[in-house]
Amino acid sequence: MDPIKESLLKTSRKAKQEKIGKLVTFLCILLIMVMVVAIILFVSLKGLATFVVNHVSPFDFFFGVNWNPSAKPPQVGALPMFLGSFIVTVLAAIIATPFAIGAATFMTEIAPRTGKKFLQPVMELLVGIPSVVYGFVGLAVFVPITRHLFGGSGFGIFTATLVLFLMVLPTITSMTTDALNSVPRNYRESSLALGATQFQTIYKVVWRAATPGIMTAVVFGMSRAFGEALAVQMVIGNAALMPTSLTSPAATLTSILTMGIGNSVSGTLENNAIWSLALLLLLMSLVFNLLVRWIGKRSSLK
Amino acid sequence: MNYKYSKTRRTQLIDRLAYKVFYVIAILIVLILAALLIYILVTGLPHISWHFLTGKSKPFQAGGGIGIQLFNSFYLLILTMLISVPISLGAGIWLSEYAKKNRLTNLIRTTIEILSSLPSVVVGLFGFILFVLQFNLGFSLLSGALALTIFSLPLLTTNVENALQTVHFTQREAGLALGLSRIETVLKIVVPAALPNIVTGMILAAGRVFGEAAALIYTAGQSAPAISFSNWNIFDLSSFLSPFRPAETLAVHIWKVNSEGLIPDASSVSAGASAVLIIAVLLFNFIARYLSNRIYQHMTGVKS
């Protein structure tokens, strides 16, 4: 065959390079996918062992109010921890949301320049502060204050809420800022042209238009708060009891998890029950994910 | 007329009041951060001395330092970045350059989102069963680095993808027109053009990794055995370079000291360690900010 024809029929060096490049980058993606699947699979297998191997009924697990897996007979009610996590998360979100909306509005509507100069770096720094440092500050400042104000030990849901408030504030604020920024400029202009004051424009037009975005921000913040472990574990008191008051020690899923894995032997019911808590945590994080998607889908339909 | 006048007045009053409320909220948040930073630095800085930064921690007595923990934190960060940067670069390139708009891409994006929203404890526990137990790596720097890789991959990948997306498509067309293959165009033209943004994002991610503790408690371990800085054999467990030794990091140390309370000066050790951690994170932030400003100037000639 003549050499020109041959070279045209053969795969060129560049084409091979391209193939290899595409393959290698896809392998990286595949690795990430495999990791996610492996995490979900491993945690599910370990977590389901409580129900499959130890024959604990799921009803007892989800609605039982006593957590004492090492007792005889073992009690593995996860409700106290679940409620603890839930209350702490919701309270933190309730306190943080007005602040976040206020700060985001300040940054986008009231004083964009000052906002960019001062508030944005502040938010970025707050995100950057490691969670153990929040835990330490909670332990050193919030716990004594709570003890002083309400009596008791100072450890509990109230203190954990304060710590989480600080931790989710920047997340919710920055996402709310994005949501407000994406409201088209002409909405504001039309409102102002109709004679509305700036505040009327903000709360009747801008906030309404940005509601799905703000909701996404809040759910995102909640999912962060729900999964936060160490900062909460340091200030909540870690008593796996049904929460009765805001200032008495309680526990969250994450706090029992961090303490429990090291103190139990693999394969025992005690250990399996803790993995079930991990599974519950994983499921909740998936639920938050679905919620974000659902809000996104609903708002894009309109 | 009178009625109308008063109503306008009221709306104006509300408007002015709301204006003030927004200012108060903004100032309040700045004050909270300032108070937080000042508290940590004021309580922590007095404890920081050369002895504290380099000394060994003591399990039961007062007066321990954080030398090994500090070194472990940096070493673990380097190991993590060594593993996760290439992977995230590849994954980011695929998502930005090769991903078609189809079901598969959607699925991939969803999984990355799921990974990024997973609580870090869960990642740590997964690392514990897979790396520590299954792979038999034990509580070690390597297990910790692998767990942190999982933790940081979604962050880094999204960052790389976004950075690549900001490069104009004409640059790609120019590369292809010169006869480069697509991968060559990406590696030699697009990635260098996006490098400033990629690096900034990586430094910020490094700050997150540096302060992470929950994923490390059951992977890198909670003990910091003595290490020798003159032993360069990486397979020797007492060598400072060995990735197979258990290594408590600074963040884990703060948590452990506080939750176990075995040393009498727990609060001052954690105050000092927190201050060091904060300073490190602030440094990461400032470096990232400085770099992105410099690069912005370099590329646009505008001073921001």
Coordinates of C-alpha atoms in Angstrom, one line a residue:
Chain A
M1 CA 0.0 0.0 0.0
D2 CA 1.3 3.4 -0.7
P3 CA 2.5 5.3 2.4
I4 CA 0.1 8.2 2.2
K5 CA -2.9 5.9 2.0
E6 CA -1.6 3.9 4.9
S7 CA -1.1 6.9 7.1
L8 CA -4.6 8.1 6.3
L9 CA -6.1 4.8 7.2
K10 CA -4.3 4.4 10.5
T11 CA -5.5 6.1 13.6
S12 CA -3.4 9.2 14.0
R13 CA -1.3 9.9 17.1
K14 CA -3.5 12.8 18.0
A15 CA -6.6 10.6 17.8
K16 CA -5.0 8.1 20.2
Q17 CA -4.0 10.9 22.5
E18 CA -7.5 12.2 22.5
K19 CA -8.9 8.7 23.3
I20 CA -6.5 8.3 26.2
G21 CA -7.3 11.8 27.6
K22 CA -11.0 11.2 27.4
L23 CA -10.6 7.8 29.1
V24 CA -8.4 9.1 31.9
T25 CA -10.6 12.0 32.7
F26 CA -13.7 9.7 32.7
L27 CA -11.9 7.3 35.0
C28 CA -11.6 10.2 37.5
I29 CA -15.4 10.7 37.3
L30 CA -16.0 7.0 37.6
L31 CA -13.9 6.9 40.7
I32 CA -16.0 9.5 42.3
M33 CA -19.2 7.7 41.3
V34 CA -17.8 4.4 42.7
M35 CA -17.0 6.1 46.0
V36 CA -20.5 7.5 46.4
V37 CA -22.0 4.1 45.6
A38 CA -19.6 2.4 47.9
I39 CA -20.4 4.8 50.8
I40 CA -24.1 4.3 50.4
L41 CA -23.7 0.5 50.0
F42 CA -21.3 0.0 53.0
V43 CA -23.3 2.2 55.4
S44 CA -26.6 0.6 54.3
L45 CA -25.2 -2.9 54.8
K46 CA -23.8 -2.1 58.2
G47 CA -26.8 -0.2 59.2
L48 CA -29.3 -2.8 58.1
A49 CA -27.6 -5.5 60.2
T50 CA -29.4 -4.3 63.3
F51 CA -32.7 -5.3 61.6
V52 CA -31.6 -8.3 59.6
V53 CA -29.0 -9.9 61.9
N54 CA -30.2 -8.7 65.3
H55 CA -33.9 -8.8 64.4
V56 CA -34.7 -5.5 66.0
S57 CA -38.0 -4.3 64.6
P58 CA -37.7 -1.0 62.6
F59 CA -40.7 0.3 64.5
D60 CA -38.8 -0.1 67.8
F61 CA -35.8 1.6 66.2
F62 CA -37.6 4.6 64.8
F63 CA -40.1 5.2 67.6
G64 CA -38.4 3.7 70.6
V65 CA -37.6 6.4 73.2
N66 CA -34.9 4.5 75.1
W67 CA -31.3 4.2 73.9
N68 CA -29.2 1.8 75.8
P69 CA -27.8 -0.8 73.4
S70 CA -25.5 -2.4 75.9
A71 CA -28.2 -3.1 78.4
K72 CA -30.0 -6.5 78.7
P73 CA -32.4 -6.6 76.9
P74 CA -30.8 -3.9 74.7
Q75 CA -32.9 -0.9 73.9
V76 CA -32.2 0.8 70.6
G77 CA -34.8 3.6 70.2
A78 CA -33.3 6.2 68.0
L79 CA -36.1 8.8 68.5
P80 CA -34.4 10.9 71.2
M81 CA -31.3 11.4 69.0
F82 CA -33.4 12.0 65.9
L83 CA -35.6 14.5 67.7
G84 CA -32.5 16.2 69.1
S85 CA -30.9 16.6 65.7
F86 CA -34.2 17.8 64.2
I87 CA -35.0 20.3 66.9
V88 CA -31.4 21.7 66.9
T89 CA -31.5 22.0 63.1
V90 CA -34.9 23.6 62.8
L91 CA -34.2 26.1 65.7
A92 CA -30.8 27.1 64.2
A93 CA -32.5 27.6 60.8
I94 CA -35.3 29.7 62.3
I95 CA -32.9 32.0 64.0
A96 CA -30.4 32.2 61.1
T97 CA -32.9 32.8 58.3
P98 CA -34.0 36.4 59.3
F99 CA -30.3 37.4 59.8
A100 CA -29.4 35.8 56.5
I101 CA -32.2 37.5 54.6
G102 CA -31.4 40.8 56.2
A103 CA -27.7 40.5 55.5
A104 CA -28.3 39.3 51.9
T105 CA -30.8 42.2 51.3
F106 CA -28.2 44.6 52.7
M107 CA -25.6 43.3 50.3
T108 CA -27.8 43.3 47.2
E109 CA -30.3 46.1 47.7
I110 CA -29.3 48.6 50.3
A111 CA -25.6 49.0 50.1
P112 CA -24.0 46.8 47.6
R113 CA -20.6 48.5 47.8
T114 CA -20.2 48.4 51.6
G115 CA -21.8 44.9 51.6
K116 CA -19.2 43.6 49.2
K117 CA -16.4 45.3 51.1
F118 CA -17.3 44.2 54.6
L119 CA -20.0 41.6 54.8
Q120 CA -18.8 39.3 52.1
P121 CA -15.3 38.8 53.5
V122 CA -17.0 38.3 56.9
M123 CA -19.1 35.5 55.5
E124 CA -16.2 33.9 53.8
L125 CA -14.2 33.9 57.1
L126 CA -17.1 32.5 59.0
V127 CA -17.3 29.6 56.6
G128 CA -13.6 29.1 56.9
I129 CA -13.6 28.8 60.7
P130 CA -13.2 25.1 61.5
S131 CA -16.1 23.5 63.3
V132 CA -14.0 22.4 66.3
V133 CA -13.2 26.1 66.9
Y134 CA -17.0 26.8 67.0
G135 CA -17.3 24.0 69.4
F136 CA -14.6 25.4 71.6
V137 CA -16.1 28.8 71.6
G138 CA -19.4 27.3 72.4
L139 CA -17.9 25.4 75.3
A140 CA -16.0 28.4 76.6
V141 CA -18.6 31.2 76.1
F142 CA -22.1 29.9 75.4
V143 CA -22.2 27.1 77.9
P144 CA -21.3 29.4 80.9
I145 CA -23.7 32.1 79.7
T146 CA -26.5 29.5 79.4
R147 CA -25.7 28.1 82.8
H148 CA -25.8 31.6 84.2
L149 CA -29.1 32.6 82.6
F150 CA -31.1 29.4 82.8
G151 CA -29.3 27.3 85.5
G152 CA -28.5 23.6 84.9
S153 CA -25.3 22.5 83.4
G154 CA -25.4 24.9 80.4
F155 CA -25.1 22.0 78.0
G156 CA -28.1 21.3 75.8
I157 CA -30.2 22.1 72.8
F158 CA -30.1 25.9 73.4
T159 CA -26.3 26.1 73.4
A160 CA -26.1 23.8 70.4
T161 CA -28.6 25.9 68.5
L162 CA -26.5 29.0 69.1
V163 CA -23.3 27.3 67.8
L164 CA -25.2 26.0 64.8
F165 CA -26.7 29.4 64.1
L166 CA -23.2 30.8 63.7
M167 CA -22.2 27.9 61.5
V168 CA -25.1 27.9 59.1
L169 CA -25.5 31.7 58.9
P170 CA -22.8 32.2 56.2
T171 CA -24.1 29.3 54.1
I172 CA -27.7 30.6 54.1
T173 CA -26.6 34.2 53.6
S174 CA -24.4 33.5 50.6
M175 CA -27.0 31.4 48.8
T176 CA -29.7 34.0 49.6
T177 CA -27.5 36.7 48.2
D178 CA -27.2 34.7 44.9
A179 CA -31.0 34.2 44.9
L180 CA -31.6 38.0 45.3
N181 CA -29.0 38.8 42.8
S182 CA -30.7 36.7 40.2
V183 CA -34.0 38.7 40.4
P184 CA -34.0 40.7 37.2
R185 CA -33.3 44.4 37.5
N186 CA -36.4 45.4 35.7
Y187 CA -38.6 43.9 38.4
R188 CA -37.2 46.5 40.8
E189 CA -37.4 49.3 38.3
S190 CA -41.0 48.6 37.5
S191 CA -41.9 48.5 41.1
L192 CA -40.1 51.8 41.9
A193 CA -41.6 53.4 38.8
L194 CA -45.1 52.5 40.1
G195 CA -44.3 54.6 43.2
A196 CA -43.3 51.9 45.7
T197 CA -40.7 52.8 48.2
Q198 CA -37.5 50.8 48.3
F199 CA -38.6 48.7 51.2
Q200 CA -42.0 48.0 49.5
T201 CA -40.0 46.9 46.4
I202 CA -37.8 44.7 48.5
Y203 CA -40.5 42.8 50.4
K204 CA -43.3 42.8 47.8
V205 CA -41.2 42.1 44.7
V206 CA -37.6 41.0 45.3
W207 CA -38.2 38.7 48.2
R208 CA -41.3 37.1 46.6
A209 CA -39.5 36.6 43.3
A210 CA -36.5 35.0 45.2
T211 CA -38.6 32.8 47.5
P212 CA -37.6 29.5 45.9
G213 CA -34.0 30.5 46.0
I214 CA -34.2 31.5 49.6
M215 CA -36.0 28.2 50.5
T216 CA -33.2 26.3 48.8
A217 CA -30.7 28.2 50.9
V218 CA -32.5 27.4 54.1
V219 CA -32.8 23.7 53.3
F220 CA -29.1 23.7 52.4
G221 CA -28.2 25.3 55.7
M222 CA -30.4 22.8 57.5
S223 CA -28.7 19.9 55.8
R224 CA -25.4 21.4 56.9
A225 CA -26.6 21.7 60.5
F226 CA -28.1 18.2 60.6
G227 CA -24.8 16.6 59.6
E228 CA -22.5 18.8 61.8
A229 CA -20.9 16.6 64.4
L230 CA -18.1 17.8 66.6
A231 CA -19.2 21.3 67.4
V232 CA -22.6 20.0 68.4
Q233 CA -21.1 17.1 70.3
M234 CA -19.0 19.4 72.4
V235 CA -21.9 21.5 73.7
I236 CA -25.0 19.4 73.7
G237 CA -24.2 17.2 76.7
N238 CA -24.7 13.9 74.9
A239 CA -27.4 12.4 77.1
A240 CA -29.5 10.1 74.9
L241 CA -32.8 11.1 76.5
M242 CA -36.0 12.4 75.0
P243 CA -35.5 16.2 74.9
T244 CA -37.7 17.8 77.5
S245 CA -36.3 21.3 77.8
L246 CA -34.0 23.4 75.7
T247 CA -31.5 23.7 78.5
S248 CA -31.1 20.2 79.6
P249 CA -28.5 17.8 78.1
A250 CA -29.6 16.0 74.9
A251 CA -28.0 14.2 72.0
T252 CA -28.0 14.3 68.3
L253 CA -27.4 11.5 65.8
T254 CA -24.0 12.8 65.0
S255 CA -22.9 13.2 68.7
I256 CA -23.8 9.6 69.6
L257 CA -22.1 8.5 66.4
T258 CA -18.8 10.2 67.1
M259 CA -18.7 8.8 70.6
G260 CA -20.1 5.4 70.0
I261 CA -18.1 3.8 67.2
G262 CA -14.8 3.8 69.2
N263 CA -16.5 2.3 72.3
S264 CA -18.1 -0.8 70.8
V265 CA -16.8 -4.0 69.2
S266 CA -17.6 -4.6 65.5
G267 CA -20.4 -7.1 64.9
T268 CA -22.2 -6.6 68.2
L269 CA -25.7 -5.2 68.4
E270 CA -24.2 -2.2 70.1
N271 CA -22.0 -1.5 67.1
N272 CA -24.7 -2.3 64.6
A273 CA -27.2 0.0 66.2
I274 CA -24.7 2.9 65.9
W275 CA -24.3 2.1 62.2
S276 CA -28.0 2.2 61.9
L277 CA -27.8 5.8 63.2
A278 CA -25.2 6.5 60.5
L279 CA -27.6 5.1 58.0
L280 CA -30.4 7.3 59.3
L281 CA -28.1 10.3 59.0
L282 CA -27.2 9.3 55.4
L283 CA -30.9 9.0 54.5
M284 CA -31.7 12.4 56.0
S285 CA -28.9 14.0 53.9
L286 CA -30.5 12.3 50.8
V287 CA -33.9 13.7 51.9
F288 CA -32.5 17.2 52.1
N289 CA -31.0 16.7 48.7
L290 CA -34.3 15.6 47.2
L291 CA -36.0 18.6 48.9
V292 CA -33.6 21.0 47.3
R293 CA -34.2 19.4 43.9
W294 CA -38.0 19.4 44.4
I295 CA -37.9 23.2 45.2
G296 CA -35.8 23.8 42.2
K297 CA -38.1 21.9 39.9
R298 CA -41.2 23.5 41.2
S299 CA -39.8 27.0 40.8
S300 CA -38.5 26.3 37.3
L301 CA -42.0 25.3 36.1
K302 CA -43.4 28.7 36.8
Chain B
M1 CA -56.1 64.8 51.3
N2 CA -55.2 64.7 54.8
Y3 CA -55.7 60.9 55.0
K4 CA -53.6 60.4 51.9
Y5 CA -50.8 62.5 53.2
S6 CA -50.6 60.5 56.5
K7 CA -50.5 57.2 54.6
T8 CA -47.6 58.3 52.5
R9 CA -45.9 59.5 55.6
R10 CA -46.4 56.1 57.2
T11 CA -44.9 54.2 54.2
Q12 CA -42.0 56.6 54.2
L13 CA -41.5 56.0 57.9
I14 CA -41.6 52.3 57.4
D15 CA -39.2 52.6 54.6
R16 CA -36.7 54.5 56.7
L17 CA -37.1 52.2 59.6
A18 CA -36.5 49.1 57.5
Y19 CA -33.4 50.8 56.1
K20 CA -32.1 51.1 59.6
V21 CA -33.0 47.5 60.5
F22 CA -31.0 46.2 57.6
Y23 CA -28.1 48.3 58.7
V24 CA -28.4 47.0 62.2
I25 CA -28.4 43.4 61.0
A26 CA -25.4 43.9 58.9
I27 CA -23.5 45.6 61.7
L28 CA -24.5 42.9 64.1
I29 CA -23.1 40.2 61.9
V30 CA -19.8 42.0 61.5
L31 CA -19.7 42.5 65.2
I32 CA -20.4 38.8 65.9
L33 CA -17.5 37.8 63.7
A34 CA -15.2 40.4 65.2
A35 CA -16.1 39.3 68.7
L36 CA -15.5 35.7 67.7
L37 CA -12.1 36.4 66.2
I38 CA -11.1 38.8 69.0
Y39 CA -12.2 36.3 71.6
I40 CA -10.2 33.4 70.0
L41 CA -7.1 35.5 69.5
V42 CA -7.2 37.2 72.9
T43 CA -7.6 34.0 74.8
G44 CA -5.3 32.0 72.6
L45 CA -2.4 34.3 71.7
P46 CA -1.0 34.5 75.2
H47 CA -0.6 30.7 75.2
I48 CA 1.3 30.6 72.0
S49 CA 5.0 30.4 72.5
W50 CA 7.8 28.6 70.7
H51 CA 7.6 25.9 73.3
F52 CA 3.8 25.5 72.7
L53 CA 4.2 25.4 68.9
T54 CA 7.0 22.8 68.9
G55 CA 6.6 21.0 72.2
K56 CA 5.0 17.5 72.6
S57 CA 1.5 17.2 74.0
K58 CA 1.1 15.7 77.4
P59 CA -1.6 13.2 78.0
F60 CA -2.3 14.0 81.7
Q61 CA -0.3 16.9 82.9
A62 CA -0.4 20.6 82.1
G63 CA 2.0 22.4 79.9
G64 CA 1.9 20.3 76.8
G65 CA 2.5 21.7 73.3
I66 CA 1.1 21.0 69.9
G67 CA 4.2 20.5 67.8
I68 CA 3.5 17.1 66.4
Q69 CA -0.2 17.9 65.8
L70 CA 0.7 21.0 63.9
F71 CA 3.1 19.1 61.7
N72 CA 0.6 16.3 61.2
S73 CA -2.0 18.8 60.1
F74 CA 0.2 20.2 57.4
Y75 CA 1.6 16.8 56.3
L76 CA -1.9 15.4 56.1
L77 CA -3.0 18.4 54.0
I78 CA -0.1 17.8 51.6
L79 CA -0.9 14.1 51.3
T80 CA -4.6 14.9 50.7
M81 CA -3.9 17.4 48.1
L82 CA -1.5 15.1 46.3
I83 CA -4.2 12.5 45.9
S84 CA -7.2 14.7 45.4
V85 CA -5.9 17.4 43.0
P86 CA -5.1 15.1 40.1
I87 CA -8.4 13.3 40.5
S88 CA -10.4 16.5 40.7
L89 CA -8.6 18.0 37.8
G90 CA -9.5 14.9 35.6
A91 CA -13.1 14.9 36.8
G92 CA -13.4 18.6 36.3
I93 CA -12.0 18.5 32.8
W94 CA -14.4 15.7 31.9
L95 CA -17.4 17.6 33.3
S96 CA -16.5 20.8 31.6
E97 CA -15.1 19.6 28.3
Y98 CA -16.5 16.1 27.5
A99 CA -19.8 15.9 29.3
K100 CA -22.7 15.7 26.9
K101 CA -26.2 16.9 28.0
N102 CA -27.7 13.5 28.7
R103 CA -28.9 11.2 31.5
L104 CA -25.5 10.0 32.4
T105 CA -24.1 13.5 32.9
N106 CA -27.2 14.3 35.0
L107 CA -26.6 11.2 37.1
I108 CA -23.0 12.1 37.6
R109 CA -23.8 15.7 38.7
T110 CA -26.4 14.3 41.1
T111 CA -23.8 11.9 42.7
I112 CA -21.3 14.7 43.1
E113 CA -24.0 16.8 44.8
I114 CA -24.9 14.0 47.1
L115 CA -21.2 13.5 47.9
S116 CA -20.8 17.2 48.7
S117 CA -23.8 17.2 51.1
L118 CA -22.8 14.0 52.9
P119 CA -22.0 14.8 56.6
S120 CA -18.3 14.5 57.2
V121 CA -18.9 12.0 60.1
V122 CA -20.4 9.6 57.6
V123 CA -17.4 10.0 55.3
G124 CA -15.2 9.4 58.3
L125 CA -17.1 6.2 59.3
F126 CA -16.9 5.0 55.7
G127 CA -13.1 5.6 55.8
F128 CA -13.0 3.7 59.0
I129 CA -14.5 0.5 57.6
L130 CA -13.0 0.6 54.2
F131 CA -9.5 2.0 54.7
V132 CA -8.8 1.3 58.4
L133 CA -10.4 -2.1 58.7
Q134 CA -10.8 -3.5 55.2
F135 CA -7.6 -2.3 53.6
N136 CA -5.8 -2.9 56.9
L137 CA -4.2 0.5 56.9
G138 CA -5.0 1.0 60.5
F139 CA -5.3 4.5 62.1
S140 CA -2.9 6.2 59.8
L141 CA -2.1 9.3 57.9
L142 CA -2.9 7.5 54.7
S143 CA -6.4 6.5 55.9
G144 CA -6.9 10.1 57.0
A145 CA -5.7 11.4 53.6
L146 CA -8.0 9.1 51.7
A147 CA -11.0 10.0 53.8
L148 CA -10.2 13.7 53.4
T149 CA -9.9 13.1 49.7
I150 CA -13.5 11.9 49.6
F151 CA -14.5 15.0 51.7
S152 CA -12.7 17.4 49.4
L153 CA -13.3 15.9 45.9
P154 CA -16.7 17.4 45.3
L155 CA -15.5 20.8 46.4
L156 CA -12.4 20.7 44.2
T157 CA -14.2 19.1 41.2
T158 CA -16.9 21.8 41.1
N159 CA -14.2 24.4 41.4
V160 CA -12.2 23.1 38.5
E161 CA -15.3 22.8 36.3
N162 CA -16.4 26.3 37.1
A163 CA -12.9 27.7 36.5
L164 CA -12.7 25.9 33.1
Q165 CA -16.1 27.2 32.1
T166 CA -14.9 30.8 32.5
V167 CA -12.4 30.3 29.7
H168 CA -13.9 31.7 26.4
F169 CA -14.8 29.0 23.8
T170 CA -12.8 30.9 21.1
Q171 CA -9.6 29.8 22.9
R172 CA -10.7 26.2 22.4
E173 CA -11.5 26.8 18.8
A174 CA -8.2 28.4 18.2
G175 CA -6.4 25.4 19.7
L176 CA -8.4 23.0 17.6
A177 CA -7.8 25.1 14.5
L178 CA -4.1 24.7 15.0
G179 CA -4.5 21.0 14.8
L180 CA -4.2 20.2 18.5
S181 CA -6.3 17.3 19.8
R182 CA -9.1 18.3 22.2
I183 CA -7.2 17.0 25.2
E184 CA -4.1 18.9 24.2
T185 CA -6.2 22.1 23.8
V186 CA -7.5 21.5 27.3
L187 CA -4.2 20.8 28.9
K188 CA -2.1 23.4 27.1
I189 CA -4.5 26.2 26.6
V190 CA -7.7 26.0 28.7
V191 CA -6.2 24.8 32.0
P192 CA -3.4 27.4 32.0
A193 CA -5.9 30.1 31.3
A194 CA -8.1 28.9 34.1
L195 CA -5.2 28.2 36.5
P196 CA -5.6 31.3 38.6
N197 CA -9.2 30.4 39.5
I198 CA -8.3 26.8 40.0
V199 CA -5.5 27.7 42.4
T200 CA -7.6 30.1 44.3
G201 CA -10.3 27.5 44.8
M202 CA -7.8 24.9 45.8
I203 CA -6.3 27.1 48.5
L204 CA -9.8 27.8 49.9
A205 CA -10.5 24.0 49.9
A206 CA -7.2 23.5 51.6
G207 CA -8.4 25.7 54.4
R208 CA -11.5 23.6 54.8
V209 CA -9.4 20.4 54.8
F210 CA -7.0 21.9 57.3
G211 CA -9.7 22.4 59.9
E212 CA -11.7 19.2 59.3
A213 CA -11.8 16.9 62.3
A214 CA -15.0 14.7 62.2
A215 CA -13.7 12.7 59.2
L216 CA -10.4 12.1 60.9
I217 CA -11.3 10.9 64.4
Y218 CA -11.7 7.3 63.1
T219 CA -9.3 7.4 60.2
A220 CA -6.1 9.3 61.1
G221 CA -6.7 8.4 64.7
Q222 CA -6.6 10.3 68.0
S223 CA -3.1 9.6 69.1
A224 CA 0.1 11.4 68.2
P225 CA 3.0 9.1 69.0
A226 CA 6.5 10.7 69.1
I227 CA 8.1 11.1 65.8
S228 CA 11.7 11.6 64.8
F229 CA 12.5 14.5 62.4
S230 CA 15.9 13.0 61.6
N231 CA 14.5 9.7 60.3
W232 CA 14.0 10.0 56.6
N233 CA 12.9 6.4 56.0
I234 CA 9.3 6.7 55.1
F235 CA 8.6 3.0 55.9
D236 CA 9.7 3.4 59.5
L237 CA 6.8 4.2 61.7
S238 CA 8.8 6.6 63.8
S239 CA 9.8 8.7 60.8
F240 CA 8.0 12.0 60.4
L241 CA 7.4 11.2 56.8
S242 CA 5.8 7.8 57.3
P243 CA 2.2 7.9 56.0
F244 CA 1.4 4.7 58.0
R245 CA 1.7 6.1 61.5
P246 CA -1.4 7.3 63.5
A247 CA -1.5 11.0 63.4
E248 CA -3.8 13.3 65.5
T249 CA -4.2 16.6 63.8
L250 CA -4.6 20.0 65.4
A251 CA -8.4 20.1 64.9
V252 CA -8.8 16.6 66.3
H253 CA -6.5 17.6 69.2
I254 CA -8.8 20.5 70.1
W255 CA -11.8 18.2 70.1
K256 CA -10.1 15.4 72.1
V257 CA -8.7 17.7 74.7
N258 CA -12.1 19.2 75.3
S259 CA -14.3 16.1 75.2
E260 CA -12.0 14.0 77.3
G261 CA -10.8 16.6 79.7
L262 CA -7.8 14.6 80.9
I263 CA -5.4 17.4 81.1
P264 CA -5.9 20.2 83.6
D265 CA -5.0 23.0 81.2
A266 CA -7.5 21.8 78.5
S267 CA -9.0 25.2 78.0
S268 CA -5.7 27.1 77.6
V269 CA -4.3 24.4 75.3
S270 CA -7.5 24.5 73.1
A271 CA -7.5 28.3 73.2
G272 CA -4.0 28.3 71.9
A273 CA -4.6 25.6 69.4
S274 CA -7.8 27.3 68.2
A275 CA -5.9 30.5 67.7
V276 CA -3.2 28.7 65.7
L277 CA -5.9 27.0 63.6
I278 CA -7.7 30.3 63.0
I279 CA -4.5 32.1 62.0
A280 CA -3.7 29.3 59.6
V281 CA -7.2 29.5 58.0
L282 CA -7.0 33.3 57.8
L283 CA -3.7 32.9 56.1
F284 CA -5.2 30.5 53.6
N285 CA -8.0 33.0 53.0
F286 CA -5.7 36.0 52.6
I287 CA -3.4 34.1 50.2
A288 CA -6.3 33.1 48.1
R289 CA -7.7 36.6 48.1
Y290 CA -4.4 38.2 47.3
L291 CA -3.7 35.7 44.5
S292 CA -7.0 36.2 42.9
N293 CA -6.7 40.0 43.1
R294 CA -3.2 39.9 41.6
I295 CA -4.3 37.6 38.8
Y296 CA -7.3 39.7 38.1
Q297 CA -5.0 42.7 37.8
H298 CA -2.6 40.8 35.7
M299 CA -5.2 39.7 33.3
T300 CA -7.3 42.8 33.0
G301 CA -5.0 45.6 34.0
V302 CA -7.7 47.0 36.2
K303 CA -7.0 47.6 39.9
S304 CA -9.9 46.1 41.9

